Every structure is written in structure tokens, then in C-alpha cells.
Amino acid sequence: MSRSLRRLASGAAATVLAVLSTATAPSAHAETAAAVNLATNPGFEIPTLPLADWGSVPGWHCAPGEAVTTTAARTGSAALAVTPATGDSTGECTQYLAVRPNTTYTYAAWVRGSYVFLGATGTGHDVAPDWTPGTGDGWQRLSTTFTTGADASSVKLYLHGWYGQGAFAADDVTVDGPAPDPARATWNAPTTDKAVFITIDDGWARTPEAAQLIADRQVPVTAFPLPMPQGFEPDYFKKVTAVASSSVQDHSVSHRDLTTLTPAEQQAEICDARDAAAARYGTVPTIFRPPYFAWNDDTLRAAANCGMKYLLTATADYSWGASNVYHGGALQPGDVILLHFTDTLASDLRRALADAAAAGLHPAGLTDYLR
């Protein structure tokens, strides 16, 4: 991160810390919650996200080279158009949706083409897809309703054509159901245990010295790498999170100030970063760190729609030679220490660990405390 971005991050942190310190737990699920469209990028109107390094429409994951947007839309300016790369491909595009257990949802989309299918998997029950043998020259609405099982927390939505049937298009997706409670905003992990939490952001500098220090000292690390540096060197982030109770979490796709984006754009940023981490590391993030610590109520709702339970900032910053404890004084139980993947990470981490030890504290894993 450049010095100018560091200054922006510092300023954003100062403006939100007072709010975070008084954040409260989300309310209990409301059975009468209003139904909303929970789909990410439902009209395929959001352009490719900055720093994205995979070839899908934001919010949707299709085989490389098969998915494009087109101005031949049903409504708006874009639709999903998929031409299967080979006769052995259906051109499937998918999206993961955070859901409540034991809850009914209706998934629908307008499609065009021959033998187009729409459905959901991972619901906890068998769900029959809706499909059409052909729509002629127009658009046709497909729809299916499913009820999630007792253990369901996410489902996979899909759209696809059929073998050897050529291109298909989709537009105006809807997923109707109760919205999840907003993510909880917090700057620490409240506990009486003598624990602090090491978090490391971004991923642009990946030094072997820092990775070796983490391994030698057996430091549980919560990493928030962006998708692009994940793609450059995915094994590095596996190595730095190999210690028990470590994890890779969500930091958005493009590291933009989310408060400058629409709710739909915020959801695409968070959900696509979630999916990139889940695909590479095998576990689905549940903690979101907003770039520059900048967030608003839309961020809390977007994060929840992507399955995030917590929006997390930090109580201390030890990046780039700093030793800033925002609440003043020494580190305390439950403090979250912010670091960055930089050339100074090893020395920054040594300093943070020394201050934690001087306060009688030890590093612990966030996911053991923020559940």
C-alpha cells in the first residue's frame, strides 16, 4: 500500500473507532423480515471489478472464456450471454447465496435459448430444476422454490444450457426470501482470556522471513489477502495460515472505499472475494475487514448477504514500524492487531508479539472467538 493509501486508512480508522467501540450484537432473527432480492449482480449490470483476476461477471462464476455480457438485454444495459466452449460443456454459471436454515426462497430468472436450466444445490433437500426446451426469439421466466435444511448456511444457484445446444442468455435474476441480520461491527473480540489476535492485510509483499517467523513462533494468524495477490502466490497464504486456529478471511476484491459504492457493488466486492478465498483455501470466510476501515449500514447488510457474521476493524496498528494502540495504554485481552503483508512484516510482527508478551498476552485465532 502506498503512503497516501496509508494516510487514508489512518483517517478512516479514526472516524469509525468510536462507532465500533459501541457496536452491539445483531437482533434475533425476525420471522417476519421483509423479502428482498438477495442475488448478487442480478441484472449483470456491474462491470468487471478492479483487480479481479478471473473471467466471470461479478457475482457469478462461469468457465473461463464462456461468459460475457451483452447489450442485448431484457432490461437495463446488460445480460449474461454464455456460449459453451465445447460440445462437452453446458456453460454453467453459479453463485453462492448465504441463507438461513429452515427457510423458503424462490429463485427465478428470465432466460433465452434452447434447453436452459435453473436450480439450486446444497439446500439440504432435493430441488427440481426449472427448464425450458426453447424460448424461440423471446425471453421466458424460469423459477424454482426451495426450503433450506436445518444445517444450511449457503446454497449454490446455477444457470446452464445443454450439450451441443449453443448459446443461452439470462437476465433479471431474483432470489426472494428474508434477508439475514446485518453483520456485527466490532474492533475486538471481547474475552477475559489473555489473548490478542494477529491480523494481516492485503498481500502485495510476501516475504519468506515473515512466513518463517510465523511458523517458528507458531503464531495463529488471521489473513485478509486480496484475490489478486492470492492468485499470484496462493501457497504463500497457505503457509502463513498453517498454524492451528489460523484462517483466510475476506477483504473485498479491489480494496476500494466501499462507502463510495452502491449496495449492489458492495455485495459484489465482498461475495466475490469470499468465493475466491473459499475456492483456493477450502473454507468459507465469515469475517470481513473493510478496506481503510470505511463502512456504512449498507456494508453491514451486504456483508451479511455474503455470509459474513462480523465486520472487523482493529484496536491496534503495528504496520510499517508503528505501535499504535487506539484505546491508549498497553495491549489488552481481546485486542485485534492490524499488520500488512509488507517488507517490514517480520519486524512489525516481532514488535507486536513483544508488546503482547509484556502485557501477559498470547496470540490466538479469531475464528475460535468470533463464531
mmCIF file of C-alpha atoms in Angstrom, residues 141-302:
data_model
loop_
_atom_site.group_PDB
_atom_site.id
_atom_site.type_symbol
_atom_site.label_atom_id
_atom_site.label_comp_id
_atom_site.label_asym_id
_atom_site.label_seq_id
_atom_site.Cartn_x
_atom_site.Cartn_y
_atom_site.Cartn_z
ATOM 1 C CA ARG A 141 -39.108 -16.793 -16.924
ATOM 2 C CA LEU A 142 -37.846 -19.856 -15.063
ATOM 3 C CA SER A 143 -38.472 -20.257 -11.337
ATOM 4 C CA THR A 144 -37.928 -22.775 -8.543
ATOM 5 C CA THR A 145 -38.716 -22.644 -4.822
ATOM 6 C CA PHE A 146 -36.676 -24.421 -2.154
ATOM 7 C CA THR A 147 -36.670 -24.704 1.619
ATOM 8 C CA THR A 148 -33.308 -24.979 3.319
ATOM 9 C CA GLY A 149 -32.415 -27.723 5.754
ATOM 10 C CA ALA A 150 -31.678 -27.333 9.442
ATOM 11 C CA ASP A 151 -27.906 -27.080 8.861
ATOM 12 C CA ALA A 152 -27.906 -24.997 5.678
ATOM 13 C CA SER A 153 -25.931 -21.741 5.677
ATOM 14 C CA SER A 154 -25.305 -21.334 1.940
ATOM 15 C CA VAL A 155 -26.588 -22.769 -1.321
ATOM 16 C CA LYS A 156 -25.277 -22.773 -4.864
ATOM 17 C CA LEU A 157 -27.513 -21.263 -7.533
ATOM 18 C CA TYR A 158 -26.918 -22.339 -11.110
ATOM 19 C CA LEU A 159 -27.868 -21.453 -14.651
ATOM 20 C CA HIS A 160 -26.771 -23.575 -17.601
ATOM 21 C CA GLY A 161 -27.575 -24.668 -21.112
ATOM 22 C CA TRP A 162 -27.232 -28.157 -22.530
ATOM 23 C CA TYR A 163 -24.707 -30.120 -24.524
ATOM 24 C CA GLY A 164 -24.461 -29.080 -28.143
ATOM 25 C CA GLN A 165 -27.352 -26.618 -27.905
ATOM 26 C CA GLY A 166 -25.351 -23.425 -28.402
ATOM 27 C CA ALA A 167 -25.523 -20.123 -26.579
ATOM 28 C CA PHE A 168 -28.014 -19.034 -23.956
ATOM 29 C CA ALA A 169 -28.703 -15.759 -22.166
ATOM 30 C CA ALA A 170 -30.082 -14.775 -18.753
ATOM 31 C CA ASP A 171 -31.209 -11.521 -17.148
ATOM 32 C CA ASP A 172 -33.147 -10.107 -14.208
ATOM 33 C CA VAL A 173 -32.380 -12.774 -11.611
ATOM 34 C CA THR A 174 -34.365 -12.686 -8.390
ATOM 35 C CA VAL A 175 -33.872 -14.559 -5.128
ATOM 36 C CA ASP A 176 -36.768 -13.751 -2.836
ATOM 37 C CA GLY A 177 -36.503 -14.537 0.859
ATOM 38 C CA PRO A 178 -35.858 -12.955 4.261
ATOM 39 C CA ALA A 179 -32.607 -11.021 4.476
ATOM 40 C CA PRO A 180 -30.126 -12.165 7.113
ATOM 41 C CA ASP A 181 -29.453 -9.931 10.082
ATOM 42 C CA PRO A 182 -26.718 -7.364 9.353
ATOM 43 C CA ALA A 183 -23.167 -8.383 10.180
ATOM 44 C CA ARG A 184 -21.944 -7.274 13.599
ATOM 45 C CA ALA A 185 -19.346 -4.488 13.549
ATOM 46 C CA THR A 186 -16.577 -4.822 16.108
ATOM 47 C CA TRP A 187 -12.997 -3.709 16.633
ATOM 48 C CA ASN A 188 -12.058 -6.508 19.034
ATOM 49 C CA ALA A 189 -13.025 -9.983 20.198
ATOM 50 C CA PRO A 190 -14.314 -9.447 23.735
ATOM 51 C CA THR A 191 -12.845 -12.052 26.075
ATOM 52 C CA THR A 192 -11.340 -12.401 29.535
ATOM 53 C CA ASP A 193 -8.741 -14.808 28.135
ATOM 54 C CA LYS A 194 -5.201 -13.463 27.959
ATOM 55 C CA ALA A 195 -5.449 -13.407 24.174
ATOM 56 C CA VAL A 196 -4.735 -10.965 21.360
ATOM 57 C CA PHE A 197 -5.326 -11.516 17.665
ATOM 58 C CA ILE A 198 -2.827 -11.052 14.833
ATOM 59 C CA THR A 199 -4.429 -9.958 11.546
ATOM 60 C CA ILE A 200 -2.540 -9.271 8.309
ATOM 61 C CA ASP A 201 -3.999 -7.457 5.292
ATOM 62 C CA ASP A 202 -3.610 -7.116 1.515
ATOM 63 C CA GLY A 203 -0.811 -9.465 0.370
ATOM 64 C CA TRP A 204 1.303 -7.416 -2.032
ATOM 65 C CA ALA A 205 4.648 -8.205 -0.356
ATOM 66 C CA ARG A 206 5.137 -11.861 0.512
ATOM 67 C CA THR A 207 8.416 -12.248 2.384
ATOM 68 C CA PRO A 208 9.825 -15.656 3.367
ATOM 69 C CA GLU A 209 11.239 -14.117 6.563
ATOM 70 C CA ALA A 210 7.741 -13.314 7.850
ATOM 71 C CA ALA A 211 6.394 -16.737 6.891
ATOM 72 C CA GLN A 212 9.286 -18.451 8.680
ATOM 73 C CA LEU A 213 8.791 -16.323 11.810
ATOM 74 C CA ILE A 214 5.106 -17.253 11.934
ATOM 75 C CA ALA A 215 5.999 -20.932 11.607
ATOM 76 C CA ASP A 216 8.849 -20.821 14.116
ATOM 77 C CA ARG A 217 6.848 -18.960 16.745
ATOM 78 C CA GLN A 218 3.639 -20.897 15.924
ATOM 79 C CA VAL A 219 1.591 -17.709 15.670
ATOM 80 C CA PRO A 220 -2.107 -18.133 14.813
ATOM 81 C CA VAL A 221 -2.722 -15.628 12.016
ATOM 82 C CA THR A 222 -5.934 -14.293 10.521
ATOM 83 C CA ALA A 223 -5.050 -13.233 6.970
ATOM 84 C CA PHE A 224 -7.096 -10.841 4.836
ATOM 85 C CA PRO A 225 -5.391 -11.119 1.417
ATOM 86 C CA LEU A 226 -6.956 -9.639 -1.715
ATOM 87 C CA PRO A 227 -7.882 -12.058 -4.526
ATOM 88 C CA MET A 228 -5.209 -10.828 -6.939
ATOM 89 C CA PRO A 229 -2.171 -11.438 -4.693
ATOM 90 C CA GLN A 230 -3.818 -14.715 -3.662
ATOM 91 C CA GLY A 231 -3.669 -15.681 -7.323
ATOM 92 C CA PHE A 232 -0.043 -14.591 -7.682
ATOM 93 C CA GLU A 233 1.207 -16.854 -4.898
ATOM 94 C CA PRO A 234 -1.614 -18.870 -3.270
ATOM 95 C CA ASP A 235 0.745 -21.263 -1.499
ATOM 96 C CA TYR A 236 2.264 -18.379 0.467
ATOM 97 C CA PHE A 237 -1.022 -17.658 2.230
ATOM 98 C CA LYS A 238 -1.493 -21.363 2.895
ATOM 99 C CA LYS A 239 1.916 -21.342 4.565
ATOM 100 C CA VAL A 240 1.322 -18.299 6.765
ATOM 101 C CA THR A 241 -2.046 -19.692 7.915
ATOM 102 C CA ALA A 242 -0.806 -23.251 8.522
ATOM 103 C CA VAL A 243 -0.671 -22.827 12.324
ATOM 104 C CA ALA A 244 -3.750 -24.194 14.107
ATOM 105 C CA SER A 245 -6.619 -21.690 14.529
ATOM 106 C CA SER A 246 -5.348 -19.554 11.612
ATOM 107 C CA SER A 247 -7.651 -18.654 8.726
ATOM 108 C CA VAL A 248 -8.017 -16.686 5.495
ATOM 109 C CA GLN A 249 -10.838 -14.141 5.610
ATOM 110 C CA ASP A 250 -12.460 -11.503 3.341
ATOM 111 C CA HIS A 251 -11.028 -8.069 2.461
ATOM 112 C CA SER A 252 -13.017 -7.255 -0.745
ATOM 113 C CA VAL A 253 -11.873 -7.671 -4.339
ATOM 114 C CA SER A 254 -10.423 -4.292 -5.223
ATOM 115 C CA HIS A 255 -9.677 -2.545 -1.909
ATOM 116 C CA ARG A 256 -11.910 0.428 -2.709
ATOM 117 C CA ASP A 257 -13.626 2.601 -0.120
ATOM 118 C CA LEU A 258 -16.918 0.734 -0.007
ATOM 119 C CA THR A 259 -18.841 3.745 1.250
ATOM 120 C CA THR A 260 -18.429 5.247 -2.248
ATOM 121 C CA LEU A 261 -20.212 2.264 -3.845
ATOM 122 C CA THR A 262 -23.848 1.237 -4.196
ATOM 123 C CA PRO A 263 -25.175 -1.585 -2.008
ATOM 124 C CA ALA A 264 -25.127 -3.915 -5.035
ATOM 125 C CA GLU A 265 -21.499 -3.055 -5.798
ATOM 126 C CA GLN A 266 -20.517 -3.577 -2.169
ATOM 127 C CA GLN A 267 -22.146 -7.013 -2.216
ATOM 128 C CA ALA A 268 -20.254 -7.977 -5.385
ATOM 129 C CA GLU A 269 -16.960 -6.855 -3.846
ATOM 130 C CA ILE A 270 -17.489 -8.902 -0.676
ATOM 131 C CA CYS A 271 -19.086 -12.005 -2.209
ATOM 132 C CA ASP A 272 -16.510 -12.373 -4.989
ATOM 133 C CA ALA A 273 -13.630 -12.069 -2.501
ATOM 134 C CA ARG A 274 -15.346 -14.695 -0.333
ATOM 135 C CA ASP A 275 -15.634 -17.063 -3.282
ATOM 136 C CA ALA A 276 -12.006 -16.570 -4.316
ATOM 137 C CA ALA A 277 -10.768 -17.428 -0.821
ATOM 138 C CA ALA A 278 -13.133 -20.382 -0.487
ATOM 139 C CA ALA A 279 -12.024 -21.827 -3.833
ATOM 140 C CA ARG A 280 -8.329 -21.510 -3.023
ATOM 141 C CA TYR A 281 -8.247 -22.443 0.658
ATOM 142 C CA GLY A 282 -11.250 -24.712 1.151
ATOM 143 C CA THR A 283 -13.026 -22.798 3.909
ATOM 144 C CA VAL A 284 -15.630 -20.069 3.540
ATOM 145 C CA PRO A 285 -14.777 -16.736 5.221
ATOM 146 C CA THR A 286 -17.147 -15.439 7.880
ATOM 147 C CA ILE A 287 -15.241 -12.271 8.887
ATOM 148 C CA PHE A 288 -14.991 -9.198 6.663
ATOM 149 C CA ARG A 289 -12.479 -6.393 7.044
ATOM 150 C CA PRO A 290 -13.482 -3.258 5.103
ATOM 151 C CA PRO A 291 -10.634 -1.500 3.270
ATOM 152 C CA TYR A 292 -9.480 1.631 5.124
ATOM 153 C CA PHE A 293 -11.907 0.634 7.931
ATOM 154 C CA ALA A 294 -14.563 2.501 5.901
ATOM 155 C CA TRP A 295 -18.092 1.103 6.106
ATOM 156 C CA ASN A 296 -21.731 2.084 6.471
ATOM 157 C CA ASP A 297 -25.060 0.376 7.104
ATOM 158 C CA ASP A 298 -25.130 -0.875 3.503
ATOM 159 C CA THR A 299 -21.792 -2.601 4.157
ATOM 160 C CA LEU A 300 -23.224 -4.462 7.148
ATOM 161 C CA ARG A 301 -26.159 -5.686 5.072
ATOM 162 C CA ALA A 302 -24.004 -6.578 2.054
#
